[in-house]
C-alpha positions as semicolon CSV with decimal commas, in nm:
position;residue;x (nm);y (nm);z (nm)
1;M;9,679;8,711;10,249
2;F;9,495;8,381;10,294
3;L;9,693;8,278;10,604
4;S;9,604;8,607;10,769
5;R;9,237;8,539;10,704
6;I;9,268;8,200;10,870
7;V;9,451;8,342;11,169
8;R;9,198;8,622;11,217
9;H;8,916;8,369;11,202
10;D;9,086;8,145;11,456
11;L;9,165;8,438;11,684
12;D;8,796;8,523;11,695
13;S;8,700;8,169;11,786
14;I;8,979;8,127;12,040
15;D;8,886;8,453;12,213
16;S;8,553;8,308;12,320
17;P;8,501;8,275;12,699
18;S;8,500;7,896;12,692
19;S;8,830;7,872;12,503
20;M;9,000;8,134;12,719
21;A;8,921;7,932;13,029
22;S;9,114;7,632;12,895
23;S;9,475;7,586;12,788
24;K;9,606;7,670;12,441
25;K;9,405;7,526;12,159
26;V;9,593;7,272;11,948
27;V;9,538;7,286;11,572
28;T;9,662;6,977;11,391
29;R;9,838;6,988;11,056
30;E;9,543;6,813;10,893
31;E;9,297;7,069;11,027
32;W;9,522;7,362;10,934
33;E;9,579;7,238;10,578
34;R;9,206;7,187;10,540
35;K;9,152;7,549;10,639
36;L;9,412;7,654;10,382
37;R;9,234;7,460;10,108
38;D;8,902;7,620;10,201
39;V;9,037;7,969;10,135
40;K;9,007;8,049;9,766
41;I;9,268;8,282;9,618
42;R;9,246;8,385;9,255
43;K;9,556;8,315;9,051
44;E;9,518;8,656;8,887
45;D;9,552;8,826;9,225
46;M;9,867;8,632;9,306
47;N;10,012;8,716;8,965
48;R;9,945;9,086;9,016
49;L;10,117;9,066;9,353
50;V;10,427;8,914;9,191
51;M;10,424;9,170;8,909
52;N;10,392;9,453;9,161
53;F;10,705;9,329;9,340
54;L;10,908;9,289;9,020
55;V;10,812;9,633;8,888
56;T;10,865;9,818;9,216
57;E;11,203;9,656;9,281
58;G;11,315;9,717;8,922
59;F;11,356;9,361;8,793
60;V;11,269;9,458;8,438
61;D;11,381;9,137;8,263
62;A;11,199;8,917;8,512
63;A;10,890;9,137;8,486
64;D;10,889;9,107;8,106
65;K;10,927;8,729;8,118
66;F;10,653;8,704;8,380
67;R;10,428;8,922;8,163
68;I;10,472;8,684;7,871
69;E;10,432;8,366;8,073
70;S;10,142;8,472;8,294
71;G;9,966;8,726;8,076
72;T;9,979;8,976;8,363
73;Q;10,016;9,331;8,240
74;P;10,230;9,569;8,447
75;E;10,076;9,894;8,565
76;I;10,353;10,101;8,405
77;D;10,561;10,088;8,089
78;L;10,848;9,845;8,151
79;A;11,082;10,077;7,961
80;T;11,051;10,326;8,246
81;I;11,188;10,064;8,486
82;T;11,517;10,059;8,298
83;E;11,536;10,438;8,315
84;R;11,452;10,436;8,686
85;M;11,719;10,176;8,760
86;E;11,977;10,381;8,570
87;V;11,903;10,675;8,799
88;K;11,921;10,454;9,106
89;R;12,253;10,301;9,000
90;A;12,398;10,646;8,934
91;V;12,323;10,752;9,292
92;Q;12,453;10,424;9,433
93;S;12,781;10,470;9,248
94;G;12,818;10,831;9,363
95;N;12,743;10,996;9,027
96;V;12,487;11,237;9,168
97;Q;12,496;11,496;8,887
98;E;12,433;11,221;8,633
99;A;12,139;11,103;8,842
100;I;11,993;11,455;8,857
101;E;12,020;11,491;8,479
102;K;11,854;11,153;8,423
103;I;11,571;11,242;8,662
104;N;11,508;11,565;8,470
105;D;11,512;11,374;8,141
106;L;11,263;11,127;8,285
107;N;11,033;11,384;8,444
108;P;11,150;11,740;8,520
109;T;10,863;11,801;8,762
110;I;10,995;11,541;9,011
111;L;11,266;11,765;9,153
112;D;11,066;12,085;9,097
113;T;10,790;11,958;9,324
114;N;11,006;11,774;9,577
115;P;11,249;12,016;9,743
116;Q;11,347;11,765;10,010
117;L;11,456;11,510;9,750
118;Y;11,652;11,773;9,559
119;F;11,823;11,884;9,880
120;H;11,919;11,526;9,966
121;L;12,068;11,481;9,621
122;Q;12,268;11,801;9,661
123;Q;12,376;11,686;10,006
124;Q;12,486;11,356;9,856
125;K;12,684;11,545;9,595
126;L;12,861;11,734;9,875
127;I;12,934;11,405;10,049
128;E;13,090;11,267;9,730
129;L;13,312;11,574;9,696
130;I;13,432;11,527;10,053
131;R;13,486;11,156;9,991
132;A;13,704;11,242;9,689
133;G;13,911;11,485;9,896
134;K;13,801;11,787;9,691
135;I;13,791;12,014;9,994
136;N;13,790;12,355;9,822
137;E;13,526;12,243;9,574
138;A;13,319;12,097;9,857
139;L;13,330;12,422;10,056
140;E;13,237;12,627;9,751
141;F;12,951;12,392;9,665
142;A;12,820;12,400;10,022
143;Q;12,831;12,780;10,030
144;E;12,671;12,840;9,691
145;E;12,423;12,554;9,657
146;L;12,332;12,433;10,004
147;A;12,367;12,731;10,238
148;P;12,075;12,924;10,079
149;R;11,850;12,624;10,134
150;G;11,962;12,599;10,495
151;E;11,855;12,959;10,553
152;E;11,503;12,867;10,446
153;N;11,473;12,534;10,628
154;Q;11,603;12,454;10,976
155;T;11,610;12,079;10,909
156;F;11,819;12,134;10,596
157;L;12,054;12,359;10,794
158;E;12,115;12,087;11,052
159;E;12,189;11,835;10,777
160;I;12,433;12,076;10,612
161;E;12,615;12,130;10,941
162;K;12,649;11,755;10,995
163;T;12,786;11,707;10,644
164;V;13,032;11,996;10,661
165;A;13,153;11,862;10,997
166;L;13,316;11,578;10,799
167;L;13,575;11,832;10,683
168;V;13,688;11,904;11,038
169;F;13,813;11,551;11,107
170;E;14,123;11,413;10,938
171;D;14,005;11,066;11,032
172;V;13,631;11,049;10,958
173;K;13,607;10,739;11,176
174;N;13,632;10,976;11,471
175;C;13,360;11,202;11,333
176;P;13,017;11,154;11,494
177;Y;12,863;11,186;11,147
178;G;13,104;10,950;10,973
179;E;12,815;10,726;10,870
180;L;12,735;10,980;10,598
181;L;13,032;10,839;10,407
182;D;12,904;10,483;10,438
183;V;12,754;10,307;10,138
184;S;12,430;10,293;10,335
185;Q;12,391;10,668;10,287
186;R;12,407;10,629;9,910
187;L;12,151;10,349;9,930
188;K;11,923;10,566;10,144
189;T;11,933;10,850;9,891
190;A;11,887;10,608;9,600
191;S;11,584;10,457;9,771
192;E;11,431;10,803;9,816
193;V;11,487;10,878;9,447
194;N;11,335;10,544;9,347
195;A;11,024;10,613;9,558
196;A;10,982;10,962;9,411
197;I;10,998;10,834;9,054
198;L;10,745;10,560;9,129
199;T;10,511;10,813;9,289
200;S;10,538;11,036;8,983
201;Q;10,426;10,737;8,775
202;S;10,122;10,682;9,001
203;H;10,271;10,359;9,131
204;E;10,317;10,246;9,491
205;K;10,659;10,342;9,620
206;D;10,688;10,018;9,818
207;P;10,609;9,664;9,700
208;K;10,305;9,499;9,856
209;L;10,464;9,160;9,918
210;P;10,696;9,260;10,209
211;S;10,401;9,431;10,381
212;L;10,195;9,115;10,351
213;L;10,479;8,910;10,497
214;K;10,500;9,149;10,791
215;M;10,126;9,111;10,838
216;L;10,163;8,733;10,834
217;L;10,439;8,748;11,095
218;W;10,226;8,974;11,315
219;T;9,921;8,750;11,294
220;Q;10,129;8,442;11,374
221;N;10,271;8,618;11,680
222;Q;9,919;8,702;11,792
223;L;9,803;8,345;11,746
224;D;10,108;8,206;11,928
225;E;9,967;8,343;12,252
226;K;9,645;8,148;12,210
227;A;9,715;7,829;12,019
228;A;9,964;7,571;11,899
229;Y;9,938;7,531;11,522
230;P;10,151;7,454;11,212
231;R;10,365;7,766;11,180
232;I;10,574;7,915;10,899
233;N;10,919;7,989;11,042
234;D;11,118;7,997;10,719
235;F;10,962;8,248;10,480
236;T;11,198;8,145;10,200
237;T;11,030;7,803;10,178
238;A;10,693;7,882;10,344
239;A;10,700;7,528;10,484
240;L;10,459;7,453;10,766
241;E;10,620;7,320;11,082
242;D;10,422;7,099;11,317
243;P;10,314;7,266;11,642
244;S;10,522;7,201;11,952
245;I;10,297;7,073;12,227
């Protein structure tokens, strides 16, 4: 990111012995904006960054419109985004069996080569049975489908025990593992499924843009210790704020 390049350059200059001996360096808005203008970023690179975010996060309509308007071609078939989002929504709504069937329709090797993902889907299915109050069905499912996997993997066994513990408490709020029934657990499983599908399509499982923003925040924090400069505090507007002296 161009701001990171500027910050790294300024960190190098500020770390010199002469600058360290003095107080914080003050970079004026005029000087900072001049540095920004001097850094050349290709529009094509920015467009690819935007397309990467839209594709990874599953905004298929926005990605298609952006493709038409910018001429930027996505790295994968946009039709697969719709299919991926259908799987993700199925998990988020608690329809785990539907999600498993859709994954197999999309690419049967995903679950065959990812036992941890398949286990987490089966665990989520058990959670949904418990949520629905289908106790007998939940116990049968845990015994037939999950217990054999627990015998082969200690981590799986611990997860099974935590999930089955939900059956012991009449009020799950008092259960130490009650968070398994939270919506956040569905979202966690859905995110894992989304990442696995993207990986199977030779696409990054995480969008690049958030990582670049984290890098920007880190570099600003580093520079804060050495200089006063126009800083971005609101990432939604990316507006520069004058340095406080």
